[in-house]
JSON list of C-alpha atoms in Angstrom, two decimals:
[
{"chain": "A", "resi": 217, "resn": "UNK", "atom": "CA", "xyz": [89.43, 124.05, 138.63]},
{"chain": "A", "resi": 218, "resn": "UNK", "atom": "CA", "xyz": [92.99, 123.91, 139.82]},
{"chain": "A", "resi": 219, "resn": "UNK", "atom": "CA", "xyz": [94.05, 122.27, 143.07]},
{"chain": "A", "resi": 220, "resn": "UNK", "atom": "CA", "xyz": [97.38, 121.87, 144.77]},
{"chain": "A", "resi": 221, "resn": "UNK", "atom": "CA", "xyz": [98.27, 119.06, 147.13]},
{"chain": "A", "resi": 222, "resn": "UNK", "atom": "CA", "xyz": [101.09, 118.69, 149.61]},
{"chain": "A", "resi": 223, "resn": "UNK", "atom": "CA", "xyz": [102.06, 115.76, 151.76]},
{"chain": "A", "resi": 224, "resn": "UNK", "atom": "CA", "xyz": [102.66, 114.88, 154.40]},
{"chain": "A", "resi": 225, "resn": "UNK", "atom": "CA", "xyz": [100.83, 117.49, 156.46]},
{"chain": "A", "resi": 226, "resn": "UNK", "atom": "CA", "xyz": [103.14, 117.06, 159.43]},
{"chain": "A", "resi": 227, "resn": "UNK", "atom": "CA", "xyz": [106.47, 115.36, 159.82]},
{"chain": "A", "resi": 228, "resn": "UNK", "atom": "CA", "xyz": [108.84, 114.79, 162.73]},
{"chain": "A", "resi": 229, "resn": "UNK", "atom": "CA", "xyz": [112.30, 113.67, 161.71]},
{"chain": "A", "resi": 230, "resn": "UNK", "atom": "CA", "xyz": [115.57, 113.20, 163.60]},
{"chain": "A", "resi": 231, "resn": "UNK", "atom": "CA", "xyz": [118.67, 115.21, 162.75]},
{"chain": "A", "resi": 232, "resn": "UNK", "atom": "CA", "xyz": [120.64, 113.56, 159.97]},
{"chain": "A", "resi": 233, "resn": "UNK", "atom": "CA", "xyz": [117.69, 111.75, 158.42]},
{"chain": "A", "resi": 234, "resn": "UNK", "atom": "CA", "xyz": [116.61, 112.27, 154.79]},
{"chain": "A", "resi": 235, "resn": "UNK", "atom": "CA", "xyz": [113.61, 114.31, 153.69]},
{"chain": "A", "resi": 236, "resn": "UNK", "atom": "CA", "xyz": [111.19, 114.14, 150.82]},
{"chain": "A", "resi": 237, "resn": "UNK", "atom": "CA", "xyz": [108.21, 116.47, 150.54]},
{"chain": "A", "resi": 238, "resn": "UNK", "atom": "CA", "xyz": [105.91, 116.22, 147.56]},
{"chain": "A", "resi": 239, "resn": "UNK", "atom": "CA", "xyz": [103.70, 118.75, 145.85]},
{"chain": "A", "resi": 240, "resn": "UNK", "atom": "CA", "xyz": [101.35, 118.11, 142.96]},
{"chain": "A", "resi": 241, "resn": "UNK", "atom": "CA", "xyz": [99.11, 120.44, 141.00]},
{"chain": "A", "resi": 242, "resn": "UNK", "atom": "CA", "xyz": [95.95, 119.48, 139.15]},
{"chain": "A", "resi": 243, "resn": "UNK", "atom": "CA", "xyz": [93.93, 121.29, 136.53]},
{"chain": "A", "resi": 244, "resn": "UNK", "atom": "CA", "xyz": [96.66, 123.30, 134.84]},
{"chain": "A", "resi": 245, "resn": "UNK", "atom": "CA", "xyz": [99.65, 122.66, 132.63]},
{"chain": "A", "resi": 246, "resn": "UNK", "atom": "CA", "xyz": [103.18, 124.05, 132.57]},
{"chain": "A", "resi": 247, "resn": "UNK", "atom": "CA", "xyz": [102.79, 126.01, 135.81]},
{"chain": "A", "resi": 248, "resn": "UNK", "atom": "CA", "xyz": [105.58, 127.82, 137.57]},
{"chain": "A", "resi": 249, "resn": "UNK", "atom": "CA", "xyz": [106.22, 125.98, 140.84]},
{"chain": "A", "resi": 250, "resn": "UNK", "atom": "CA", "xyz": [107.69, 127.29, 144.08]},
{"chain": "A", "resi": 251, "resn": "UNK", "atom": "CA", "xyz": [108.93, 126.01, 147.44]},
{"chain": "A", "resi": 252, "resn": "UNK", "atom": "CA", "xyz": [108.89, 128.36, 150.42]},
{"chain": "A", "resi": 253, "resn": "UNK", "atom": "CA", "xyz": [109.86, 127.95, 154.06]},
{"chain": "A", "resi": 254, "resn": "UNK", "atom": "CA", "xyz": [108.21, 129.90, 156.85]},
{"chain": "A", "resi": 255, "resn": "UNK", "atom": "CA", "xyz": [109.83, 130.06, 160.27]},
{"chain": "A", "resi": 256, "resn": "UNK", "atom": "CA", "xyz": [107.56, 130.65, 163.26]},
{"chain": "A", "resi": 257, "resn": "UNK", "atom": "CA", "xyz": [106.14, 134.19, 163.20]},
{"chain": "A", "resi": 258, "resn": "UNK", "atom": "CA", "xyz": [108.09, 135.08, 160.10]},
{"chain": "A", "resi": 259, "resn": "UNK", "atom": "CA", "xyz": [107.45, 135.78, 156.47]},
{"chain": "A", "resi": 260, "resn": "UNK", "atom": "CA", "xyz": [108.05, 133.38, 153.63]},
{"chain": "A", "resi": 261, "resn": "UNK", "atom": "CA", "xyz": [111.50, 132.62, 152.29]},
{"chain": "A", "resi": 262, "resn": "UNK", "atom": "CA", "xyz": [111.63, 131.46, 148.69]},
{"chain": "A", "resi": 263, "resn": "UNK", "atom": "CA", "xyz": [113.77, 128.33, 148.45]},
{"chain": "A", "resi": 264, "resn": "UNK", "atom": "CA", "xyz": [113.35, 127.09, 144.88]},
{"chain": "A", "resi": 265, "resn": "UNK", "atom": "CA", "xyz": [111.31, 127.84, 141.82]},
{"chain": "A", "resi": 266, "resn": "UNK", "atom": "CA", "xyz": [110.82, 126.01, 138.55]},
{"chain": "A", "resi": 267, "resn": "UNK", "atom": "CA", "xyz": [109.52, 127.17, 135.19]},
{"chain": "A", "resi": 268, "resn": "UNK", "atom": "CA", "xyz": [109.54, 123.72, 133.57]},
{"chain": "A", "resi": 269, "resn": "UNK", "atom": "CA", "xyz": [110.45, 120.06, 133.91]},
{"chain": "A", "resi": 270, "resn": "UNK", "atom": "CA", "xyz": [114.01, 119.68, 135.10]},
{"chain": "A", "resi": 271, "resn": "UNK", "atom": "CA", "xyz": [114.47, 123.46, 135.44]},
{"chain": "A", "resi": 272, "resn": "UNK", "atom": "CA", "xyz": [115.20, 124.43, 139.03]},
{"chain": "A", "resi": 273, "resn": "UNK", "atom": "CA", "xyz": [116.44, 127.75, 140.36]},
{"chain": "A", "resi": 274, "resn": "UNK", "atom": "CA", "xyz": [117.76, 127.98, 143.90]},
{"chain": "A", "resi": 275, "resn": "UNK", "atom": "CA", "xyz": [117.34, 131.17, 145.85]},
{"chain": "A", "resi": 276, "resn": "UNK", "atom": "CA", "xyz": [119.10, 130.28, 149.08]},
{"chain": "A", "resi": 277, "resn": "UNK", "atom": "CA", "xyz": [122.15, 128.01, 149.50]},
{"chain": "A", "resi": 278, "resn": "UNK", "atom": "CA", "xyz": [121.37, 125.26, 151.98]},
{"chain": "A", "resi": 279, "resn": "UNK", "atom": "CA", "xyz": [121.31, 121.50, 152.36]},
{"chain": "A", "resi": 280, "resn": "UNK", "atom": "CA", "xyz": [117.98, 121.24, 150.54]},
{"chain": "A", "resi": 281, "resn": "UNK", "atom": "CA", "xyz": [117.40, 120.39, 146.90]},
{"chain": "A", "resi": 282, "resn": "UNK", "atom": "CA", "xyz": [114.39, 120.36, 144.62]},
{"chain": "A", "resi": 283, "resn": "UNK", "atom": "CA", "xyz": [113.37, 118.37, 141.58]},
{"chain": "A", "resi": 284, "resn": "UNK", "atom": "CA", "xyz": [110.57, 118.51, 139.05]},
{"chain": "A", "resi": 285, "resn": "UNK", "atom": "CA", "xyz": [110.30, 115.07, 137.49]},
{"chain": "A", "resi": 286, "resn": "UNK", "atom": "CA", "xyz": [106.90, 115.77, 135.91]},
{"chain": "A", "resi": 287, "resn": "UNK", "atom": "CA", "xyz": [105.14, 118.90, 134.73]},
{"chain": "A", "resi": 288, "resn": "UNK", "atom": "CA", "xyz": [102.92, 119.18, 137.79]},
{"chain": "A", "resi": 289, "resn": "UNK", "atom": "CA", "xyz": [105.09, 117.53, 140.44]},
{"chain": "A", "resi": 290, "resn": "UNK", "atom": "CA", "xyz": [107.61, 119.33, 142.62]},
{"chain": "A", "resi": 291, "resn": "UNK", "atom": "CA", "xyz": [109.72, 117.56, 145.24]},
{"chain": "A", "resi": 292, "resn": "UNK", "atom": "CA", "xyz": [111.79, 119.04, 148.05]},
{"chain": "A", "resi": 293, "resn": "UNK", "atom": "CA", "xyz": [114.54, 116.82, 149.41]},
{"chain": "A", "resi": 294, "resn": "UNK", "atom": "CA", "xyz": [117.42, 116.66, 151.81]},
{"chain": "A", "resi": 295, "resn": "UNK", "atom": "CA", "xyz": [120.00, 113.97, 152.36]},
{"chain": "A", "resi": 296, "resn": "UNK", "atom": "CA", "xyz": [120.64, 114.94, 155.99]},
{"chain": "A", "resi": 297, "resn": "UNK", "atom": "CA", "xyz": [118.33, 117.21, 157.96]},
{"chain": "A", "resi": 298, "resn": "UNK", "atom": "CA", "xyz": [119.60, 119.89, 160.31]},
{"chain": "A", "resi": 299, "resn": "UNK", "atom": "CA", "xyz": [117.77, 121.33, 163.32]},
{"chain": "A", "resi": 300, "resn": "UNK", "atom": "CA", "xyz": [117.56, 124.62, 161.41]},
{"chain": "A", "resi": 301, "resn": "UNK", "atom": "CA", "xyz": [115.49, 122.92, 158.70]},
{"chain": "A", "resi": 302, "resn": "UNK", "atom": "CA", "xyz": [112.46, 122.90, 161.00]},
{"chain": "A", "resi": 303, "resn": "UNK", "atom": "CA", "xyz": [109.64, 125.06, 159.74]},
{"chain": "A", "resi": 304, "resn": "UNK", "atom": "CA", "xyz": [106.49, 125.27, 157.69]},
{"chain": "A", "resi": 305, "resn": "UNK", "atom": "CA", "xyz": [107.07, 124.35, 154.05]},
{"chain": "A", "resi": 306, "resn": "UNK", "atom": "CA", "xyz": [104.72, 125.70, 151.45]},
{"chain": "A", "resi": 307, "resn": "UNK", "atom": "CA", "xyz": [104.43, 124.80, 147.80]},
{"chain": "A", "resi": 308, "resn": "UNK", "atom": "CA", "xyz": [102.80, 127.21, 145.37]},
{"chain": "A", "resi": 309, "resn": "UNK", "atom": "CA", "xyz": [102.07, 127.47, 141.66]},
{"chain": "A", "resi": 310, "resn": "UNK", "atom": "CA", "xyz": [101.35, 130.27, 139.26]},
{"chain": "A", "resi": 311, "resn": "UNK", "atom": "CA", "xyz": [100.77, 130.77, 135.58]},
{"chain": "A", "resi": 312, "resn": "UNK", "atom": "CA", "xyz": [103.71, 132.01, 133.57]},
{"chain": "A", "resi": 313, "resn": "UNK", "atom": "CA", "xyz": [104.16, 135.74, 133.18]},
{"chain": "A", "resi": 314, "resn": "UNK", "atom": "CA", "xyz": [104.60, 138.86, 135.29]},
{"chain": "A", "resi": 315, "resn": "UNK", "atom": "CA", "xyz": [101.09, 139.53, 136.53]},
{"chain": "A", "resi": 316, "resn": "UNK", "atom": "CA", "xyz": [99.89, 136.31, 138.03]},
{"chain": "A", "resi": 317, "resn": "UNK", "atom": "CA", "xyz": [99.16, 135.53, 141.63]},
{"chain": "A", "resi": 318, "resn": "UNK", "atom": "CA", "xyz": [100.44, 132.43, 143.36]},
{"chain": "A", "resi": 319, "resn": "UNK", "atom": "CA", "xyz": [98.25, 129.66, 144.71]},
{"chain": "A", "resi": 320, "resn": "UNK", "atom": "CA", "xyz": [99.47, 127.92, 147.81]},
{"chain": "A", "resi": 321, "resn": "UNK", "atom": "CA", "xyz": [99.12, 124.40, 149.10]},
{"chain": "A", "resi": 322, "resn": "UNK", "atom": "CA", "xyz": [98.15, 123.59, 152.69]},
{"chain": "A", "resi": 323, "resn": "UNK", "atom": "CA", "xyz": [101.77, 123.25, 153.81]},
{"chain": "A", "resi": 324, "resn": "UNK", "atom": "CA", "xyz": [103.90, 120.69, 155.65]},
{"chain": "A", "resi": 325, "resn": "UNK", "atom": "CA", "xyz": [104.93, 121.28, 159.26]},
{"chain": "A", "resi": 326, "resn": "UNK", "atom": "CA", "xyz": [108.44, 119.81, 159.66]},
{"chain": "A", "resi": 327, "resn": "UNK", "atom": "CA", "xyz": [110.00, 119.38, 163.07]},
{"chain": "A", "resi": 328, "resn": "UNK", "atom": "CA", "xyz": [113.59, 118.18, 163.19]},
{"chain": "A", "resi": 329, "resn": "UNK", "atom": "CA", "xyz": [114.48, 116.71, 166.59]},
{"chain": "B", "resi": 191, "resn": "UNK", "atom": "CA", "xyz": [116.42, 139.43, 152.56]},
{"chain": "B", "resi": 192, "resn": "UNK", "atom": "CA", "xyz": [112.97, 140.92, 153.14]},
{"chain": "B", "resi": 193, "resn": "UNK", "atom": "CA", "xyz": [111.85, 143.32, 150.44]},
{"chain": "B", "resi": 194, "resn": "UNK", "atom": "CA", "xyz": [108.54, 144.30, 152.03]},
{"chain": "B", "resi": 195, "resn": "UNK", "atom": "CA", "xyz": [108.06, 145.36, 155.61]},
{"chain": "B", "resi": 196, "resn": "UNK", "atom": "CA", "xyz": [104.54, 145.44, 157.02]},
{"chain": "B", "resi": 197, "resn": "UNK", "atom": "CA", "xyz": [103.42, 147.83, 159.69]},
{"chain": "B", "resi": 198, "resn": "UNK", "atom": "CA", "xyz": [102.13, 147.32, 162.30]},
{"chain": "B", "resi": 199, "resn": "UNK", "atom": "CA", "xyz": [103.37, 143.86, 163.27]},
{"chain": "B", "resi": 200, "resn": "UNK", "atom": "CA", "xyz": [100.12, 143.24, 165.13]},
{"chain": "B", "resi": 201, "resn": "UNK", "atom": "CA", "xyz": [96.73, 144.94, 165.11]},
{"chain": "B", "resi": 202, "resn": "UNK", "atom": "CA", "xyz": [93.77, 144.32, 167.41]},
{"chain": "B", "resi": 203, "resn": "UNK", "atom": "CA", "xyz": [90.35, 145.80, 166.63]},
{"chain": "B", "resi": 204, "resn": "UNK", "atom": "CA", "xyz": [86.65, 145.24, 167.26]},
{"chain": "B", "resi": 205, "resn": "UNK", "atom": "CA", "xyz": [84.23, 143.86, 164.71]},
{"chain": "B", "resi": 206, "resn": "UNK", "atom": "CA", "xyz": [82.86, 146.59, 162.49]},
{"chain": "B", "resi": 207, "resn": "UNK", "atom": "CA", "xyz": [85.99, 148.72, 162.66]},
{"chain": "B", "resi": 208, "resn": "UNK", "atom": "CA", "xyz": [88.32, 149.29, 159.75]},
{"chain": "B", "resi": 209, "resn": "UNK", "atom": "CA", "xyz": [91.79, 147.77, 159.67]},
{"chain": "B", "resi": 210, "resn": "UNK", "atom": "CA", "xyz": [94.69, 149.40, 157.86]},
{"chain": "B", "resi": 211, "resn": "UNK", "atom": "CA", "xyz": [97.99, 147.68, 157.21]},
{"chain": "B", "resi": 212, "resn": "UNK", "atom": "CA", "xyz": [100.98, 149.25, 155.52]},
{"chain": "B", "resi": 213, "resn": "UNK", "atom": "CA", "xyz": [103.81, 147.83, 153.49]},
{"chain": "B", "resi": 214, "resn": "UNK", "atom": "CA", "xyz": [107.07, 149.50, 152.52]},
{"chain": "B", "resi": 215, "resn": "UNK", "atom": "CA", "xyz": [109.59, 148.15, 150.06]},
{"chain": "B", "resi": 216, "resn": "UNK", "atom": "CA", "xyz": [113.02, 149.09, 148.85]},
{"chain": "B", "resi": 217, "resn": "UNK", "atom": "CA", "xyz": [113.43, 148.56, 145.10]},
{"chain": "B", "resi": 218, "resn": "UNK", "atom": "CA", "xyz": [111.37, 149.12, 141.98]},
{"chain": "B", "resi": 219, "resn": "UNK", "atom": "CA", "xyz": [108.61, 146.60, 141.48]},
{"chain": "B", "resi": 220, "resn": "UNK", "atom": "CA", "xyz": [106.48, 145.20, 138.69]},
{"chain": "B", "resi": 221, "resn": "UNK", "atom": "CA", "xyz": [103.51, 144.59, 140.93]},
{"chain": "B", "resi": 222, "resn": "UNK", "atom": "CA", "xyz": [102.63, 144.20, 144.59]},
{"chain": "B", "resi": 223, "resn": "UNK", "atom": "CA", "xyz": [100.32, 141.56, 146.01]},
{"chain": "B", "resi": 224, "resn": "UNK", "atom": "CA", "xyz": [98.57, 141.02, 149.32]},
{"chain": "B", "resi": 225, "resn": "UNK", "atom": "CA", "xyz": [97.94, 137.60, 150.83]},
{"chain": "B", "resi": 226, "resn": "UNK", "atom": "CA", "xyz": [96.13, 136.31, 153.90]},
{"chain": "B", "resi": 227, "resn": "UNK", "atom": "CA", "xyz": [97.19, 133.36, 156.02]},
{"chain": "B", "resi": 228, "resn": "UNK", "atom": "CA", "xyz": [95.01, 131.76, 158.63]},
{"chain": "B", "resi": 229, "resn": "UNK", "atom": "CA", "xyz": [96.97, 130.10, 161.43]},
{"chain": "B", "resi": 230, "resn": "UNK", "atom": "CA", "xyz": [98.72, 126.95, 160.26]},
{"chain": "B", "resi": 231, "resn": "UNK", "atom": "CA", "xyz": [97.35, 127.18, 156.74]},
{"chain": "B", "resi": 232, "resn": "UNK", "atom": "CA", "xyz": [98.56, 128.10, 153.29]},
{"chain": "B", "resi": 233, "resn": "UNK", "atom": "CA", "xyz": [98.37, 131.64, 151.95]},
{"chain": "B", "resi": 234, "resn": "UNK", "atom": "CA", "xyz": [95.40, 132.94, 150.02]},
{"chain": "B", "resi": 235, "resn": "UNK", "atom": "CA", "xyz": [95.79, 135.62, 147.38]},
{"chain": "B", "resi": 236, "resn": "UNK", "atom": "CA", "xyz": [93.74, 138.76, 148.03]},
{"chain": "B", "resi": 237, "resn": "UNK", "atom": "CA", "xyz": [94.64, 141.37, 145.46]},
{"chain": "B", "resi": 238, "resn": "UNK", "atom": "CA", "xyz": [97.32, 142.33, 142.93]},
{"chain": "B", "resi": 239, "resn": "UNK", "atom": "CA", "xyz": [98.13, 145.92, 142.06]},
{"chain": "B", "resi": 240, "resn": "UNK", "atom": "CA", "xyz": [100.39, 146.77, 139.16]},
{"chain": "B", "resi": 241, "resn": "UNK", "atom": "CA", "xyz": [103.11, 149.39, 139.38]},
{"chain": "B", "resi": 242, "resn": "UNK", "atom": "CA", "xyz": [101.15, 151.75, 137.11]},
{"chain": "B", "resi": 243, "resn": "UNK", "atom": "CA", "xyz": [98.00, 151.52, 139.25]},
{"chain": "B", "resi": 244, "resn": "UNK", "atom": "CA", "xyz": [97.31, 153.64, 142.31]},
{"chain": "B", "resi": 245, "resn": "UNK", "atom": "CA", "xyz": [94.26, 152.01, 143.84]},
{"chain": "B", "resi": 246, "resn": "UNK", "atom": "CA", "xyz": [92.25, 148.79, 143.57]},
{"chain": "B", "resi": 247, "resn": "UNK", "atom": "CA", "xyz": [89.14, 147.51, 145.25]},
{"chain": "B", "resi": 248, "resn": "UNK", "atom": "CA", "xyz": [87.85, 144.02, 145.88]},
{"chain": "B", "resi": 249, "resn": "UNK", "atom": "CA", "xyz": [84.79, 143.69, 148.06]},
{"chain": "B", "resi": 250, "resn": "UNK", "atom": "CA", "xyz": [85.70, 145.09, 151.49]},
{"chain": "B", "resi": 251, "resn": "UNK", "atom": "CA", "xyz": [89.36, 145.42, 150.51]},
{"chain": "B", "resi": 252, "resn": "UNK", "atom": "CA", "xyz": [91.01, 148.57, 149.24]},
{"chain": "B", "resi": 253, "resn": "UNK", "atom": "CA", "xyz": [94.67, 148.62, 148.24]},
{"chain": "B", "resi": 254, "resn": "UNK", "atom": "CA", "xyz": [96.71, 151.69, 147.41]},
{"chain": "B", "resi": 255, "resn": "UNK", "atom": "CA", "xyz": [100.17, 151.90, 145.91]},
{"chain": "B", "resi": 256, "resn": "UNK", "atom": "CA", "xyz": [102.52, 154.87, 145.99]},
{"chain": "B", "resi": 257, "resn": "UNK", "atom": "CA", "xyz": [105.58, 154.01, 143.94]},
{"chain": "B", "resi": 258, "resn": "UNK", "atom": "CA", "xyz": [107.24, 157.35, 144.72]},
{"chain": "B", "resi": 259, "resn": "UNK", "atom": "CA", "xyz": [107.20, 156.45, 148.41]},
{"chain": "B", "resi": 260, "resn": "UNK", "atom": "CA", "xyz": [107.64, 152.74, 147.76]},
{"chain": "B", "resi": 261, "resn": "UNK", "atom": "CA", "xyz": [104.68, 151.93, 149.95]},
{"chain": "B", "resi": 262, "resn": "UNK", "atom": "CA", "xyz": [101.29, 150.25, 149.83]},
{"chain": "B", "resi": 263, "resn": "UNK", "atom": "CA", "xyz": [98.36, 150.00, 152.19]},
{"chain": "B", "resi": 264, "resn": "UNK", "atom": "CA", "xyz": [95.61, 147.43, 152.64]},
{"chain": "B", "resi": 265, "resn": "UNK", "atom": "CA", "xyz": [92.33, 148.62, 154.12]},
{"chain": "B", "resi": 266, "resn": "UNK", "atom": "CA", "xyz": [89.73, 146.13, 155.30]},
{"chain": "B", "resi": 267, "resn": "UNK", "atom": "CA", "xyz": [86.42, 147.87, 155.96]},
{"chain": "B", "resi": 268, "resn": "UNK", "atom": "CA", "xyz": [83.78, 146.70, 158.43]},
{"chain": "B", "resi": 269, "resn": "UNK", "atom": "CA", "xyz": [86.02, 143.96, 159.83]},
{"chain": "B", "resi": 270, "resn": "UNK", "atom": "CA", "xyz": [84.59, 140.61, 160.90]},
{"chain": "B", "resi": 271, "resn": "UNK", "atom": "CA", "xyz": [85.94, 138.02, 163.31]},
{"chain": "B", "resi": 272, "resn": "UNK", "atom": "CA", "xyz": [86.60, 135.81, 160.26]},
{"chain": "B", "resi": 273, "resn": "UNK", "atom": "CA", "xyz": [89.14, 138.40, 159.05]},
{"chain": "B", "resi": 274, "resn": "UNK", "atom": "CA", "xyz": [91.44, 137.36, 161.90]},
{"chain": "B", "resi": 275, "resn": "UNK", "atom": "CA", "xyz": [94.61, 136.21, 160.14]},
{"chain": "B", "resi": 276, "resn": "UNK", "atom": "CA", "xyz": [98.10, 137.30, 159.17]},
{"chain": "B", "resi": 277, "resn": "UNK", "atom": "CA", "xyz": [98.38, 139.55, 156.15]},
{"chain": "B", "resi": 278, "resn": "UNK", "atom": "CA", "xyz": [101.45, 139.68, 153.96]},
{"chain": "B", "resi": 279, "resn": "UNK", "atom": "CA", "xyz": [102.53, 141.97, 151.18]},
{"chain": "B", "resi": 280, "resn": "UNK", "atom": "CA", "xyz": [104.68, 140.51, 148.43]},
{"chain": "B", "resi": 281, "resn": "UNK", "atom": "CA", "xyz": [106.59, 142.31, 145.74]},
{"chain": "B", "resi": 282, "resn": "UNK", "atom": "CA", "xyz": [107.36, 141.10, 142.26]},
{"chain": "B", "resi": 283, "resn": "UNK", "atom": "CA", "xyz": [110.67, 142.50, 141.08]},
{"chain": "B", "resi": 284, "resn": "UNK", "atom": "CA", "xyz": [109.95, 141.84, 137.40]},
{"chain": "B", "resi": 285, "resn": "UNK", "atom": "CA", "xyz": [112.09, 138.76, 137.22]},
{"chain": "B", "resi": 286, "resn": "UNK", "atom": "CA", "xyz": [109.74, 137.41, 134.57]},
{"chain": "B", "resi": 287, "resn": "UNK", "atom": "CA", "xyz": [108.94, 134.34, 136.64]},
{"chain": "B", "resi": 288, "resn": "UNK", "atom": "CA", "xyz": [106.54, 135.81, 139.18]},
{"chain": "B", "resi": 289, "resn": "UNK", "atom": "CA", "xyz": [109.01, 135.26, 142.00]},
{"chain": "B", "resi": 290, "resn": "UNK", "atom": "CA", "xyz": [107.67, 137.11, 145.01]},
{"chain": "B", "resi": 291, "resn": "UNK", "atom": "CA", "xyz": [109.47, 138.52, 148.02]},
{"chain": "B", "resi": 292, "resn": "UNK", "atom": "CA", "xyz": [107.31, 138.48, 151.13]},
{"chain": "B", "resi": 293, "resn": "UNK", "atom": "CA", "xyz": [107.32, 140.68, 154.19]},
{"chain": "B", "resi": 294, "resn": "UNK", "atom": "CA", "xyz": [107.00, 139.39, 157.73]},
{"chain": "B", "resi": 295, "resn": "UNK", "atom": "CA", "xyz": [103.31, 140.11, 157.90]},
{"chain": "B", "resi": 296, "resn": "UNK", "atom": "CA", "xyz": [100.78, 141.89, 160.08]},
{"chain": "B", "resi": 297, "resn": "UNK", "atom": "CA", "xyz": [98.81, 139.75, 162.51]},
{"chain": "B", "resi": 298, "resn": "UNK", "atom": "CA", "xyz": [95.23, 141.03, 162.66]},
{"chain": "B", "resi": 299, "resn": "UNK", "atom": "CA", "xyz": [92.91, 140.07, 165.51]},
{"chain": "B", "resi": 300, "resn": "UNK", "atom": "CA", "xyz": [89.26, 141.04, 165.16]},
{"chain": "B", "resi": 301, "resn": "UNK", "atom": "CA", "xyz": [87.28, 140.59, 168.36]},
{"chain": "B", "resi": 302, "resn": "UNK", "atom": "CA", "xyz": [83.50, 140.05, 168.34]}
]
């Protein structure tokens, strides 16, 4: 069976510090991978998605970046965090194609102070 | 920008009652999906309905889709306290990559 892992679960970082969130998927190959951010009481905002190694599409311009160094690894990074980067970050995967649901990880709660 | 908008924003019912949540969207879709999120957790997929389908069932869940009105509804029958969660609709705009656009969600509280 497939599983998706995210770490860390919670993170408190000062403004201006770097960020690295990691997501890994097990039990599947060549998945589509996604990073979302959820502000308090809000829906999900798609940040990045990837259909293969090294292929990253950005949905929202911001000071975040994403990389996919391996087939089942997706990393969200920032060189300098802003207060507005606080939120709940969710990684998800899906099979390729138009009729597949997405499977979400447990999320990372990021607080920028 | 939000594609789907759920209604109501919050819903409070008693165990055993039915809960109905609605979702409206703006552009043509390939499919529409419903997800559940327990507080502080990741989302869990509930059901997917394709644009050429009008109704789907899964256990106590019933989803309808009206593409002419650009709307969908999620009905949970015989609600339980464990159904307490936020429910989101998500639309797939046929990008080919299953990129979903989520609404802001309906927060459902089921009291024992």
